[in-house]
Coordinates of C-alpha atoms and ligand atoms in Angstrom, one line a residue:
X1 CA 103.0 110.0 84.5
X2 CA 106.6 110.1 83.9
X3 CA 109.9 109.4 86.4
X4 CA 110.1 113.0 86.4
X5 CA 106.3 114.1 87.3
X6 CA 106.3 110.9 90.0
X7 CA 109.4 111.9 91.5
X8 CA 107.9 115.7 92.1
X9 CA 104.9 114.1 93.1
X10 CA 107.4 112.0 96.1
X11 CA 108.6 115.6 97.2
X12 CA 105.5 117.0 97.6
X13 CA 103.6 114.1 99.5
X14 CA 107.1 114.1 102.0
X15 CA 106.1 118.1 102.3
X16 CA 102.7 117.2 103.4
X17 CA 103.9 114.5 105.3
X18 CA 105.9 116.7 107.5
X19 CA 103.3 119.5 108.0
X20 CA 101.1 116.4 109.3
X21 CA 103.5 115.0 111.8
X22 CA 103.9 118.4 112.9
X23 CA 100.5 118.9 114.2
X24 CA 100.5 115.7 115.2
X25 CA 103.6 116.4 117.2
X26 CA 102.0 119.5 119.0
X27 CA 99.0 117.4 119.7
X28 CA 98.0 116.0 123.2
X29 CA 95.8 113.1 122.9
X30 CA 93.5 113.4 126.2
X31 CA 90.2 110.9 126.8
X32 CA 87.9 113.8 126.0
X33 CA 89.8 113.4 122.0
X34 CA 89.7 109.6 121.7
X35 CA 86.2 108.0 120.0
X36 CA 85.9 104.2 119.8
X37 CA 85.0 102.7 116.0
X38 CA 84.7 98.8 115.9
X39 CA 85.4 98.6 120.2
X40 CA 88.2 99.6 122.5
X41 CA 90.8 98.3 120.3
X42 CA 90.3 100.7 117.2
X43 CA 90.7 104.1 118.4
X44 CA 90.8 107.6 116.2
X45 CA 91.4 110.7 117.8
X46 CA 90.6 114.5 116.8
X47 CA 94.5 114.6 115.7
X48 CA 93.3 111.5 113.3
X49 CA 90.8 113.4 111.5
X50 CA 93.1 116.9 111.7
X51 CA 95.8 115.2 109.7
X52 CA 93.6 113.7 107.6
X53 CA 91.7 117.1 106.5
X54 CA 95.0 118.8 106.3
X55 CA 96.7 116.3 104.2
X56 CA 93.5 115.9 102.2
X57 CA 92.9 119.8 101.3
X58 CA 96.8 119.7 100.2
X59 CA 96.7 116.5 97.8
X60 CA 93.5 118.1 96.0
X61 CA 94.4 121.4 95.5
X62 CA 97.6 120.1 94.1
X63 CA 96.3 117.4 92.4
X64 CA 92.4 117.7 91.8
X65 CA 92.2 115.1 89.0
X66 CA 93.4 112.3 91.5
X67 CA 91.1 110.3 93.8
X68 CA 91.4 110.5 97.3
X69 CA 90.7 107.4 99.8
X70 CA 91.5 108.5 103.7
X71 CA 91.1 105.9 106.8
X72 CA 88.9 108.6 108.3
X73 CA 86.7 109.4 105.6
X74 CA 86.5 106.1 104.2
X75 CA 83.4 105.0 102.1
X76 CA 82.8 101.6 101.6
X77 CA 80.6 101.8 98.8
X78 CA 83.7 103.1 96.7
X79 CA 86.4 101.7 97.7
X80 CA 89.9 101.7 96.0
X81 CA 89.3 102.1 92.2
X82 CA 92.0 101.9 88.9
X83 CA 92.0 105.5 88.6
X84 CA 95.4 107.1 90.3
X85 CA 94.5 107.2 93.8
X86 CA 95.8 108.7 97.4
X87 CA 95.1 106.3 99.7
X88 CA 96.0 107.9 103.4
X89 CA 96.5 107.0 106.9
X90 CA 97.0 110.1 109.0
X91 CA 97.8 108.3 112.1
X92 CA 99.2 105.0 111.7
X93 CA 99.9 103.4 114.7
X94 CA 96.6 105.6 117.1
X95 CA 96.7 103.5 120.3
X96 CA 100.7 104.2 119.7
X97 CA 100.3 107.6 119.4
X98 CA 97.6 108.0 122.5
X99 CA 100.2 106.1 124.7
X100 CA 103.4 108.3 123.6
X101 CA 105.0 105.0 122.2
X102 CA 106.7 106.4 119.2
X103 CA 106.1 104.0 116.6
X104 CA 104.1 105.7 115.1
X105 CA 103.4 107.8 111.1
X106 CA 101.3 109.5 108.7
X107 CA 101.6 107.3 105.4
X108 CA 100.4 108.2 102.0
X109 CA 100.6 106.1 99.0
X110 CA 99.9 106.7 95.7
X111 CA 98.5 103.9 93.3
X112 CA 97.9 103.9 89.5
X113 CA 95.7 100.8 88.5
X114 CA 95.8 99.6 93.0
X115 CA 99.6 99.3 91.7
X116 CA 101.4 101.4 94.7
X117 CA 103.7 103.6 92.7
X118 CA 105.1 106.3 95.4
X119 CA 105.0 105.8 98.9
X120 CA 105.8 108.1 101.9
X121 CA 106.2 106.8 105.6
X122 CA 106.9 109.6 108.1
X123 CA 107.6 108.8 111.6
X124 CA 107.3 112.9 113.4
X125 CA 107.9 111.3 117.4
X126 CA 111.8 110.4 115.9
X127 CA 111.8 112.5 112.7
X128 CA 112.4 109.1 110.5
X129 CA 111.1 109.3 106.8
X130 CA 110.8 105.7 104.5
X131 CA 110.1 106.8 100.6
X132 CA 109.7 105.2 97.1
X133 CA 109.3 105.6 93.8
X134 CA 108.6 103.0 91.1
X135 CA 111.2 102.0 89.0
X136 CA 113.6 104.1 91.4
X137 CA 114.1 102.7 94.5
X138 CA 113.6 103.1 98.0
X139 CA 115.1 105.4 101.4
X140 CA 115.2 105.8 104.5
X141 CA 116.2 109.4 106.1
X142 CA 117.2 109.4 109.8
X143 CA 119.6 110.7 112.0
X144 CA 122.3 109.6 109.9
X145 CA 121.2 110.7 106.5
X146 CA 119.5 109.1 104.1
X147 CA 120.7 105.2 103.2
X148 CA 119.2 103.2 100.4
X149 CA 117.2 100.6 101.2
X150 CA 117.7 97.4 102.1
X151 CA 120.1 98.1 105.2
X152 CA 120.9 93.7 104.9
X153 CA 120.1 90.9 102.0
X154 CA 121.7 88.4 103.3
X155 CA 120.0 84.6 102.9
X156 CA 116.5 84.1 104.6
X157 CA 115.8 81.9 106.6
X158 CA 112.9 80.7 108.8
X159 CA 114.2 79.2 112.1
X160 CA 116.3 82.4 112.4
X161 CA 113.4 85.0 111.7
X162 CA 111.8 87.9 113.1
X163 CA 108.3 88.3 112.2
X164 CA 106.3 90.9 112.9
X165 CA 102.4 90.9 113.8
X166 CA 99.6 92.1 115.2
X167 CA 96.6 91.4 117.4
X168 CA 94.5 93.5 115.5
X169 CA 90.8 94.4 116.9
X170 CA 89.2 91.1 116.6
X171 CA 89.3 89.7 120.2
X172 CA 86.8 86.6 119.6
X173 CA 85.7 84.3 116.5
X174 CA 87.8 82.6 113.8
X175 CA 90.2 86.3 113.1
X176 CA 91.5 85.6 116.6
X177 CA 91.6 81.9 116.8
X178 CA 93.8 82.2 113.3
X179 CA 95.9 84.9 115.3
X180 CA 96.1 82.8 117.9
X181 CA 97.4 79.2 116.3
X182 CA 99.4 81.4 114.0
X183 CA 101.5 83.4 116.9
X184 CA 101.5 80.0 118.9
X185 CA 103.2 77.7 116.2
X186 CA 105.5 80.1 115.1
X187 CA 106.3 80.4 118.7
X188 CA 106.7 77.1 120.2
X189 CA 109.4 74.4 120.0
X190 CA 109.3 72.2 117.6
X191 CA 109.0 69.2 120.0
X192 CA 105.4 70.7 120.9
X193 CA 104.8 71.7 117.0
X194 CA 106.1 74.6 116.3
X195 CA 108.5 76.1 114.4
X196 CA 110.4 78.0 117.0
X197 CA 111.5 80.9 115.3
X198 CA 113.9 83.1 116.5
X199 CA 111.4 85.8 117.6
X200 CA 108.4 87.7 117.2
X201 CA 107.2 91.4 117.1
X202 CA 103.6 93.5 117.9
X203 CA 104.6 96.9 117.5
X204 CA 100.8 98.6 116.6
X205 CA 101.6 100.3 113.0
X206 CA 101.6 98.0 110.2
X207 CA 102.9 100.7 108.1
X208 CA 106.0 100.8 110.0
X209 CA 106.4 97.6 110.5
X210 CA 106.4 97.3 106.4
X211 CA 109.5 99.3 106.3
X212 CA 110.7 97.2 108.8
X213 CA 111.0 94.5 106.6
X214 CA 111.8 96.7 103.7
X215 CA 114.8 97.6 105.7
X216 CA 115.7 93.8 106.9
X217 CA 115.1 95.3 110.3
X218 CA 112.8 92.3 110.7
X219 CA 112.7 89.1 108.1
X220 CA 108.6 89.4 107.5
X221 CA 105.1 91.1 108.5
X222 CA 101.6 89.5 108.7
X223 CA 98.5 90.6 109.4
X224 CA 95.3 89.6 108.1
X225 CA 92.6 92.6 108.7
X226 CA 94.3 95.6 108.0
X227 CA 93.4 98.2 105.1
X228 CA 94.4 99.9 101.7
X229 CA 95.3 102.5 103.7
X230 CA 98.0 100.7 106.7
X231 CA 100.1 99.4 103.3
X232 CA 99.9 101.3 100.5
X233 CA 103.0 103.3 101.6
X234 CA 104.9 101.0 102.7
X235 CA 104.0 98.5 100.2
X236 CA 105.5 100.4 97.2
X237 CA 109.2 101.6 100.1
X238 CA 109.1 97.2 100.4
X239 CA 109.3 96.5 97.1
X240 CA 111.3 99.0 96.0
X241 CA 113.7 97.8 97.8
X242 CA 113.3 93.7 96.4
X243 CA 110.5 92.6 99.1
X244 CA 107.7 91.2 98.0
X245 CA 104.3 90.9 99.3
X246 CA 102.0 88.0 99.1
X247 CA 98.4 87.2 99.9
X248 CA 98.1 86.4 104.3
X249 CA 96.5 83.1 103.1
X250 CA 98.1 80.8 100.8
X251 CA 98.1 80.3 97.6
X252 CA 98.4 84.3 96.4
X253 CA 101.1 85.8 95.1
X254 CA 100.3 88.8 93.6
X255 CA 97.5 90.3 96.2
X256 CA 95.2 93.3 95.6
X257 CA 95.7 96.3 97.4
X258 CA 92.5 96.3 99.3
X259 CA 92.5 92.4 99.8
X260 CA 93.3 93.0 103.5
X261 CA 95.3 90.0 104.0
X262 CA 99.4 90.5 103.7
X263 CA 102.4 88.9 103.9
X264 CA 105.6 91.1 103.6
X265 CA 108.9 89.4 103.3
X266 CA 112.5 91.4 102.8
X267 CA 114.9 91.6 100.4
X268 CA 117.0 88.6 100.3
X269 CA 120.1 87.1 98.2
X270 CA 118.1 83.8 98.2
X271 CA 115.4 82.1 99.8
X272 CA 111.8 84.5 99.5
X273 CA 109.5 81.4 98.1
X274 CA 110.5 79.1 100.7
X275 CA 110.2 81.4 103.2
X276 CA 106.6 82.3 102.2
X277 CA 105.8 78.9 101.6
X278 CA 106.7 77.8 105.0
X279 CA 104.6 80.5 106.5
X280 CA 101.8 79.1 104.4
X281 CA 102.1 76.0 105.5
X282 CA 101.8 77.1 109.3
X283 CA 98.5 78.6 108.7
X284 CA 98.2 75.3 107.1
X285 CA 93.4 75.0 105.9
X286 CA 93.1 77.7 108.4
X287 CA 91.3 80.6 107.1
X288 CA 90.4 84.4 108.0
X289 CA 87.2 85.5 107.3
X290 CA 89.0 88.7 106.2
X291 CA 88.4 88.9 101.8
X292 CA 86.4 85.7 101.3
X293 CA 86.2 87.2 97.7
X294 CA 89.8 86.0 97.3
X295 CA 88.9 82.6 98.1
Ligands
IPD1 C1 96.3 99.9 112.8 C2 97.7 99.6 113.0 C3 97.9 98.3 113.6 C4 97.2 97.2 112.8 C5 95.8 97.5 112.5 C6 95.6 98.9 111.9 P1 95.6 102.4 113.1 O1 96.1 101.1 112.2 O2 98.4 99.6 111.7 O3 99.3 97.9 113.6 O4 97.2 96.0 113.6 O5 95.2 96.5 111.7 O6 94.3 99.2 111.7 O7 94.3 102.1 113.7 O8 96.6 102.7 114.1 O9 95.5 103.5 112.0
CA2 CA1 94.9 105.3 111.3

């Protein structure tokens, strides 16, 4: 595909975008619509799988000859192949959305070879859209307009960041205990340990949270246990706009889309490697069990 053909294909997947957050946005989440998949912390609701089947129908009759991989209708067996590829999350940010927290989107990424190549983050509760293209940058379109991305890229630093994070679904076990040593160190002085950064976020939709850092609105994001489908939007709007992402253990710089372990850290002047090196080194021989195929 050319600029040309992946730049209609941004305008269309922005279109579909919209029509998604608007039945999202005339949705009311009630008990009787929320199931439960792994336990009480991973949530889908009717409006989940109503997006889904909405932005799905649209992407194949427009595009039949891609692939289509969707959070809702996820098989495992197949997984995220090299052939170009939706990969969708309808509702990014559920337990968000069935709290009326508004941080919350429907994100849709396209990849060619798991490279993400155009990425579309909508955000219907405040009418926010994050986009990209490859090879031609990245936006953001709010309530002033539409800005390039990054708003900042000034020099990073660690001491000074904001990192954002998430607590993810695994309450028990070595996912947690990771989590756990992870969000503490960062946390705590350095006379206990820690590094002591300036501050840390959890605000339930990785997606967003990538544009976050895409943006400079925060420094980095890690999560290890997330899918395809929470970062292949946002991956392509962070580096787009001269973020990188790295493997959520260390010792990977150039992840795979479905390895479900990420570090996201913003554009900067100066600064990136040490900054991912120093998270590294906080999660020091600790380990995930999260893509052991990595290891
Ligand atoms: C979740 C959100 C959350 C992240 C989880 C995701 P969902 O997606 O992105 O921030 O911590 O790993 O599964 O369930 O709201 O689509
Ligand atoms: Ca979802």
């Amino acid at each position: 595909m050319n600029q040309r053909d992946l730049q209609k294909l941004r305008l269309f997947l922005v279109e579909v975008a919209q029509e998604a957050g608007l039945l999202i946005n005339t949705a009311q989440p009630s008990a009787s619509t929320i199931d439960e998949k792994k336990n009480t912390t991973d949530i889908v609701t009717e409006t989940d799988r109503k997006a889904e089947a909405l932005i799905r129908k649209r992407l194949q009759d427009q595009y039949p000859q891609f692939s289509f991989v969707g959070e809702e209708s996820f098989d495992s067996k197949s997984g995220v192949s090299d052939e170009p590829t939706f990969i969708v999350d309808p509702i990014d940010g559920t337990s968000n959305f069935v709290h009326g927290f508004p941080e919350v989107c429907v994100s849709i990424g396209f990849v060619i070879k798991k490279q993400p190549t155009v990425g579309v983050v909508y955000n219907p509760f405040r009418n926010e859209l994050w986009a990209a293209t490859r090879g031609q940058g990245a936006f953001f379109c709010g309530v002033n307009g539409k800005q390039t991305l990054p708003f900042t890229r000034s020099s990073l630093e660690f001491e000074k960041a904001c990192i954002g994070l998430e607590w993810g679904s695994d309450r028990e076990g070595p996912n947690f205990d990771l989590n756990l040593h992870v969000f503490t160190t960062l946390a705590r002085t350095k006379r206990t340990g820690g590094r002591f950064v300036n501050s840390l976020r959890f605000t339930g939709s990785a997606a967003l949270a990538i544009c976050r850092v895409a943006a400079g609105q925060q420094d980095a994001f890690w999560e290890c246990g997330s899918w395809a489908w929470d970062v292949a939007a946002s991956w392509c709007i962070l580096t787009e706009a001269g973020g990188i992402m790295v493997d959520g253990h260390p010792g990977e710089w150039s992840p795979p889309i479905d390895g479900r372990r990420y570090l996201a850290v913003r554009p900067a002047l100066e600064g990136q490697k040490e900054f991912v090196e120093q998270f590294w080194s906080v999660i020091g021989d600790k380990r995930s069990a999260y893509g052991k195929v990595l290891d």
